[in-house]
């Protein structure tokens, strides 16, 4: 430190830093991206391992025998579903009661802010049916949940059948220490949201539901089951929940351990695990798997019915049965045994799942990247040396005379004001984007209005600073850029802490913008780059990229339609489940980007 | 023995002179009691000479126990000893005048609405004695000595202790004969002669912890409350000063074999004969619900209540599940439930009976009981008129030719819907996150037209900080103002919250009591070894006089004279019910006690310190500081300033 307290050496060091500012920025950015790509490389990642001792080496023998009967129940369910034209509530109640459960129902209704075109619903009314298996000699303090959505059409009948089959089998066992709640929810996430809000007696989204009659204490873990065929080739594990929350890694470990034990193929993001990590294709496979996870997590929406549990600190995952053209098939009995094993282990839990990681990325089911390994990526990318550079540039105008102090004061006060105006105006535009959609009721209209206001925002603020300070000064844009850069860093840093994927994707596109924008670069070209790297375009590219990763490439027109529906889904997720991504983009990220736009057109 | 007796006589010689006036004093006050005691001795010495031998070590033990009071106890003991040796075989066992203690045992089996089966054992020992007399009771026959000593040592007026595993499912099973909350519950009324109630309570819980092999020693001031209204004495005595009452629950207590064994040892026949042979732990703990309890209270000896006697009731309730594995046929037998059959009554019992509730089954359409019995009995149980088949185990005929009784109940109909008990309660924690929450208590009054008041008792640990201003009581969407509220705020680490209120439940309604709370952050040593499991909050207690089902029966089809049915009979019009809600499991904010937490803390500190100082040095502007002028120069400057001359 003595080196730095010496003014001369310090000056030398600072001049070195400012001179090398651009290369350092580029190198850091590159290092961040390279680090991120390295995360998927298997030797750099850790193998998953079970941290929770209560679920570790305990012996569990799976004996579930009644797969065929479960399928028959599923068919019966499907017949009743067709007859009623929706959820066969009475039949479910009767069937669950016959299996010795305490059965309750919950009615709910919700009017969407505008029609949801993907699922074709606007006024949603439904009923959830759930049966509680009371554990013998347990005081109703802890519970586990197994849920299966009742979806329209021919989907998911087998899941309900298996759920009922497991209920019957579980009821005859004596080892339960926690109540088990078997839930069949209608209207997938909306029903789940209603049930969870009813169970915890909260109302975050203004839904109407009838209060629940029976409860089982605090829910320790939950699994949601999706199964649409009699035999399956593999089981897919879905972890991403609301706002990018993930369940404890031990839940994934448990699933993986039982798949290994029972001999079921298991996938994550629909991708099988490969052993050839040292080949290029093997590496790209795990990059794809990880990127899919990043994209899904960044979207902030629940990717299965489990996603809403996470808000209540309930570890949950969705298990999807997939039937592809592969030769090797597993039958329902096997899946039943797998679930039995998982529930028995969860039943053994003494504490909530807390031993393992809550923040992780998975390049494959058997490997994970913990928060300690992926956070440096964001650190590198966000290492905004240019902020330091700007600070130094602003601070260095050498005071020539004694009255230099007064001089800088005079200079800085309009600077601050000139910064304030664009800040306020950009945020007002953000608020516009966030709240505009309520008067209109058509999905298309909502999305197009959002985009229109977004684009209009580009025209609006680029010479707002004139409102107050008249002519923009060289100091003015530097102060503005300094503020914008620090704002961006704080914003992305915080986002990345909560939802790494979202923070990473935004940082990837916004940081170059932040680094190079000045009023002195060629206007047309820079404006084009700036638009390309704006949040909306990032979303558009993400849509294409996501389709590409899923090996379902789309044409531009389809992609555009998809882009529009993603925006409408984002708005819906926000109003239905309280997803925070849309408001985050509209209220914070977009205004921040507008500041850079403002700098570009500084006069 | 001889050595002991020598020491007794030596002690007698020395002490008699010293304690003459003390003994005289006590004899004056308790003259009648002494008469009883001598009367009592006669049949005992006759019937149980062997018992006396067995009791000798117990006397010594007791002497150790009450070492401080040995002077007073010794003469008495020596007296009885002498009596024993002088009259070993004089009295005739057959012509016993009137035994001063009495033991009864019974088992009630009730096939439940849900298809499960409820077995309730009750063992009652009555003893006409007075533990509170000056001279100590030393001679025990049927009454367990360990409990007798507890009563006299701690001046207990009433003691109720229960150990329960499982939650009584009111919606499926109806009301239990004796309700109890999950875990352990203990409430004690002390005599008004006790000066230091808290100290006595502390000692008592520790002693009981030893007797019942349970963690009752975890009862301390942080989970003990003094309810003002909910727990009235059940025996005689009209004490209402609740400063002599202590109530505590341990919702986390797990009940198992080690609690059952000492409980069985309190029975006169142990588990050797009588109904108690059925109490095998491997079956009792293979059930849906298990609860065992001990209730001690003073009761009237006769109709006029001239003398009182002590009643010890040991109860054990167990519910067997219909859906146990291998239950192909829907039938129950004593052997299936308890893996034993009955061959005899306890020889010491004056009555030994099995009751089977056949009220719901008048024509045998629901289930079938074999062997059939001609004996029927009717009783008012919980406001309902019930009919029971009775099997008297003291009659040899009950056991038939095979000399063993194996009752068999065969179900015919399928299980029914849920019940709508007139009163039941529910409780849960609402909200999410680890900062605040809300406790909801729901009380259902399912009576179609009568409203009735209930007393709600809530004892919440201090680490849930109740916001009492958020307390709301609402039924049918309207505010329902409690007519009585007793609230004692908690003190951190000292005492829990106590909330008691009297609420009127409107007919056919749900009354919801909500109160918000904040979750306290504990000190790191205060967390349990499994902090992520959560912390328990004991059940709330709802006590009420519920209008009885019989009184509800307005257009009765039963044959009864019209003049008898206009005003509802007082005894039958309402009955007392106590309902316990579920205990709660609440997660408190818990630090991550594991390695990653430490690593994060450490690295963050290092980064903050390192980066912070570097950044500080890079961005700070250094200036060369002028050395401050000396005092003389400063004064000179002030003077120069006053003169208007530029400073030095």
PDB file of N, CA and C in Angstrom, chain B residues 110 174-175 177 357 359-360 378-388 419 422 546-553 558 571-577:
ATOM      1  N   UNK B 110     -64.881 -49.216  21.091  1.00  0.00           N
ATOM      2  CA  UNK B 110     -65.896 -48.559  20.286  1.00  0.00           C
ATOM      3  C   UNK B 110     -65.499 -48.672  18.822  1.00  0.00           C
ATOM      4  N   UNK B 174     -64.967 -38.833  16.043  1.00  0.00           N
ATOM      5  CA  UNK B 174     -65.826 -38.283  17.081  1.00  0.00           C
ATOM      6  C   UNK B 174     -65.007 -37.828  18.280  1.00  0.00           C
ATOM      7  N   UNK B 175     -65.669 -37.672  19.410  1.00  0.00           N
ATOM      8  CA  UNK B 175     -64.954 -37.201  20.600  1.00  0.00           C
ATOM      9  C   UNK B 175     -64.330 -38.379  21.348  1.00  0.00           C
ATOM     10  N   UNK B 177     -62.992 -40.252  24.869  1.00  0.00           N
ATOM     11  CA  UNK B 177     -63.457 -40.210  26.253  1.00  0.00           C
ATOM     12  C   UNK B 177     -62.608 -39.248  27.074  1.00  0.00           C
ATOM     13  N   UNK B 357     -69.289 -50.714  22.539  1.00  0.00           N
ATOM     14  CA  UNK B 357     -70.295 -49.734  22.168  1.00  0.00           C
ATOM     15  C   UNK B 357     -71.082 -50.253  20.968  1.00  0.00           C
ATOM     16  N   UNK B 359     -74.135 -48.852  20.113  1.00  0.00           N
ATOM     17  CA  UNK B 359     -75.224 -47.898  19.884  1.00  0.00           C
ATOM     18  C   UNK B 359     -75.588 -47.779  18.404  1.00  0.00           C
ATOM     19  N   UNK B 360     -74.549 -47.695  17.562  1.00  0.00           N
ATOM     20  CA  UNK B 360     -74.810 -47.484  16.139  1.00  0.00           C
ATOM     21  C   UNK B 360     -75.240 -48.771  15.450  1.00  0.00           C
ATOM     22  N   UNK B 378     -76.577 -48.998  29.651  1.00  0.00           N
ATOM     23  CA  UNK B 378     -76.763 -47.717  28.985  1.00  0.00           C
ATOM     24  C   UNK B 378     -76.060 -46.653  29.781  1.00  0.00           C
ATOM     25  N   UNK B 379     -75.488 -45.711  29.096  1.00  0.00           N
ATOM     26  CA  UNK B 379     -74.814 -44.640  29.809  1.00  0.00           C
ATOM     27  C   UNK B 379     -74.869 -43.387  28.965  1.00  0.00           C
ATOM     28  N   UNK B 380     -74.809 -42.250  29.655  1.00  0.00           N
ATOM     29  CA  UNK B 380     -74.683 -40.987  28.942  1.00  0.00           C
ATOM     30  C   UNK B 380     -73.209 -40.727  28.758  1.00  0.00           C
ATOM     31  N   UNK B 381     -72.762 -40.741  27.529  1.00  0.00           N
ATOM     32  CA  UNK B 381     -71.357 -40.445  27.268  1.00  0.00           C
ATOM     33  C   UNK B 381     -71.301 -39.255  26.342  1.00  0.00           C
ATOM     34  N   UNK B 382     -70.651 -38.204  26.763  1.00  0.00           N
ATOM     35  CA  UNK B 382     -70.453 -37.022  25.951  1.00  0.00           C
ATOM     36  C   UNK B 382     -71.760 -36.556  25.299  1.00  0.00           C
ATOM     37  N   UNK B 383     -72.766 -36.459  26.143  1.00  0.00           N
ATOM     38  CA  UNK B 383     -74.019 -35.901  25.674  1.00  0.00           C
ATOM     39  C   UNK B 383     -74.838 -36.816  24.801  1.00  0.00           C
ATOM     40  N   UNK B 384     -74.456 -38.039  24.740  1.00  0.00           N
ATOM     41  CA  UNK B 384     -75.165 -38.958  23.877  1.00  0.00           C
ATOM     42  C   UNK B 384     -75.526 -40.199  24.686  1.00  0.00           C
ATOM     43  N   UNK B 385     -76.687 -40.774  24.394  1.00  0.00           N
ATOM     44  CA  UNK B 385     -77.080 -41.972  25.122  1.00  0.00           C
ATOM     45  C   UNK B 385     -76.506 -43.172  24.388  1.00  0.00           C
ATOM     46  N   UNK B 386     -75.628 -43.868  25.023  1.00  0.00           N
ATOM     47  CA  UNK B 386     -74.956 -44.979  24.338  1.00  0.00           C
ATOM     48  C   UNK B 386     -75.350 -46.307  24.980  1.00  0.00           C
ATOM     49  N   UNK B 387     -75.342 -47.331  24.182  1.00  0.00           N
ATOM     50  CA  UNK B 387     -75.642 -48.672  24.663  1.00  0.00           C
ATOM     51  C   UNK B 387     -74.390 -49.519  24.537  1.00  0.00           C
ATOM     52  N   UNK B 388     -74.131 -50.285  25.558  1.00  0.00           N
ATOM     53  CA  UNK B 388     -72.922 -51.104  25.564  1.00  0.00           C
ATOM     54  C   UNK B 388     -73.260 -52.555  25.870  1.00  0.00           C
ATOM     55  N   UNK B 419     -67.465 -37.227   9.941  1.00  0.00           N
ATOM     56  CA  UNK B 419     -68.441 -36.800  10.931  1.00  0.00           C
ATOM     57  C   UNK B 419     -68.503 -35.289  10.967  1.00  0.00           C
ATOM     58  N   UNK B 422     -69.967 -31.671  16.973  1.00  0.00           N
ATOM     59  CA  UNK B 422     -70.551 -30.373  17.299  1.00  0.00           C
ATOM     60  C   UNK B 422     -69.485 -29.303  17.478  1.00  0.00           C
ATOM     61  N   UNK B 546     -70.924 -28.125  25.769  1.00  0.00           N
ATOM     62  CA  UNK B 546     -71.569 -28.257  24.475  1.00  0.00           C
ATOM     63  C   UNK B 546     -72.976 -28.779  24.694  1.00  0.00           C
ATOM     64  N   UNK B 547     -73.958 -28.201  24.026  1.00  0.00           N
ATOM     65  CA  UNK B 547     -75.322 -28.733  24.146  1.00  0.00           C
ATOM     66  C   UNK B 547     -75.328 -30.180  23.691  1.00  0.00           C
ATOM     67  N   UNK B 548     -76.013 -31.012  24.423  1.00  0.00           N
ATOM     68  CA  UNK B 548     -75.857 -32.428  24.136  1.00  0.00           C
ATOM     69  C   UNK B 548     -76.728 -32.849  22.976  1.00  0.00           C
ATOM     70  N   UNK B 549     -76.351 -33.970  22.398  1.00  0.00           N
ATOM     71  CA  UNK B 549     -77.071 -34.490  21.245  1.00  0.00           C
ATOM     72  C   UNK B 549     -78.482 -34.897  21.643  1.00  0.00           C
ATOM     73  N   UNK B 550     -78.597 -35.372  22.890  1.00  0.00           N
ATOM     74  CA  UNK B 550     -79.908 -35.803  23.355  1.00  0.00           C
ATOM     75  C   UNK B 550     -80.846 -34.614  23.424  1.00  0.00           C
ATOM     76  N   UNK B 551     -80.315 -33.481  23.885  1.00  0.00           N
ATOM     77  CA  UNK B 551     -81.145 -32.299  23.987  1.00  0.00           C
ATOM     78  C   UNK B 551     -81.552 -31.785  22.607  1.00  0.00           C
ATOM     79  N   UNK B 552     -80.726 -32.103  21.606  1.00  0.00           N
ATOM     80  CA  UNK B 552     -81.046 -31.694  20.255  1.00  0.00           C
ATOM     81  C   UNK B 552     -82.253 -32.444  19.703  1.00  0.00           C
ATOM     82  N   UNK B 553     -82.500 -33.586  20.313  1.00  0.00           N
ATOM     83  CA  UNK B 553     -83.476 -34.523  19.793  1.00  0.00           C
ATOM     84  C   UNK B 553     -84.878 -33.989  20.067  1.00  0.00           C
ATOM     85  N   UNK B 558     -88.884 -41.636  20.348  1.00  0.00           N
ATOM     86  CA  UNK B 558     -88.838 -42.604  21.432  1.00  0.00           C
ATOM     87  C   UNK B 558     -90.105 -42.536  22.262  1.00  0.00           C
ATOM     88  N   UNK B 571     -79.192 -32.300  33.528  1.00  0.00           N
ATOM     89  CA  UNK B 571     -77.968 -33.093  33.423  1.00  0.00           C
ATOM     90  C   UNK B 571     -77.617 -33.398  31.972  1.00  0.00           C
ATOM     91  N   UNK B 572     -78.653 -33.531  31.191  1.00  0.00           N
ATOM     92  CA  UNK B 572     -78.400 -33.977  29.839  1.00  0.00           C
ATOM     93  C   UNK B 572     -78.273 -32.820  28.856  1.00  0.00           C
ATOM     94  N   UNK B 573     -78.538 -31.608  29.345  1.00  0.00           N
ATOM     95  CA  UNK B 573     -78.652 -30.546  28.363  1.00  0.00           C
ATOM     96  C   UNK B 573     -77.295 -30.145  27.790  1.00  0.00           C
ATOM     97  N   UNK B 574     -76.252 -30.280  28.552  1.00  0.00           N
ATOM     98  CA  UNK B 574     -74.953 -29.965  27.963  1.00  0.00           C
ATOM     99  C   UNK B 574     -73.886 -30.806  28.650  1.00  0.00           C
ATOM    100  N   UNK B 575     -72.796 -30.923  27.999  1.00  0.00           N
ATOM    101  CA  UNK B 575     -71.727 -31.733  28.556  1.00  0.00           C
ATOM    102  C   UNK B 575     -70.397 -31.053  28.274  1.00  0.00           C
ATOM    103  N   UNK B 576     -69.414 -31.399  29.072  1.00  0.00           N
ATOM    104  CA  UNK B 576     -68.129 -30.721  28.963  1.00  0.00           C
ATOM    105  C   UNK B 576     -67.257 -31.397  27.914  1.00  0.00           C
ATOM    106  N   UNK B 577     -66.666 -30.583  27.066  1.00  0.00           N
ATOM    107  CA  UNK B 577     -65.775 -31.112  26.037  1.00  0.00           C
ATOM    108  C   UNK B 577     -64.512 -30.279  26.028  1.00  0.00           C
TER     109      UNK B 577
END
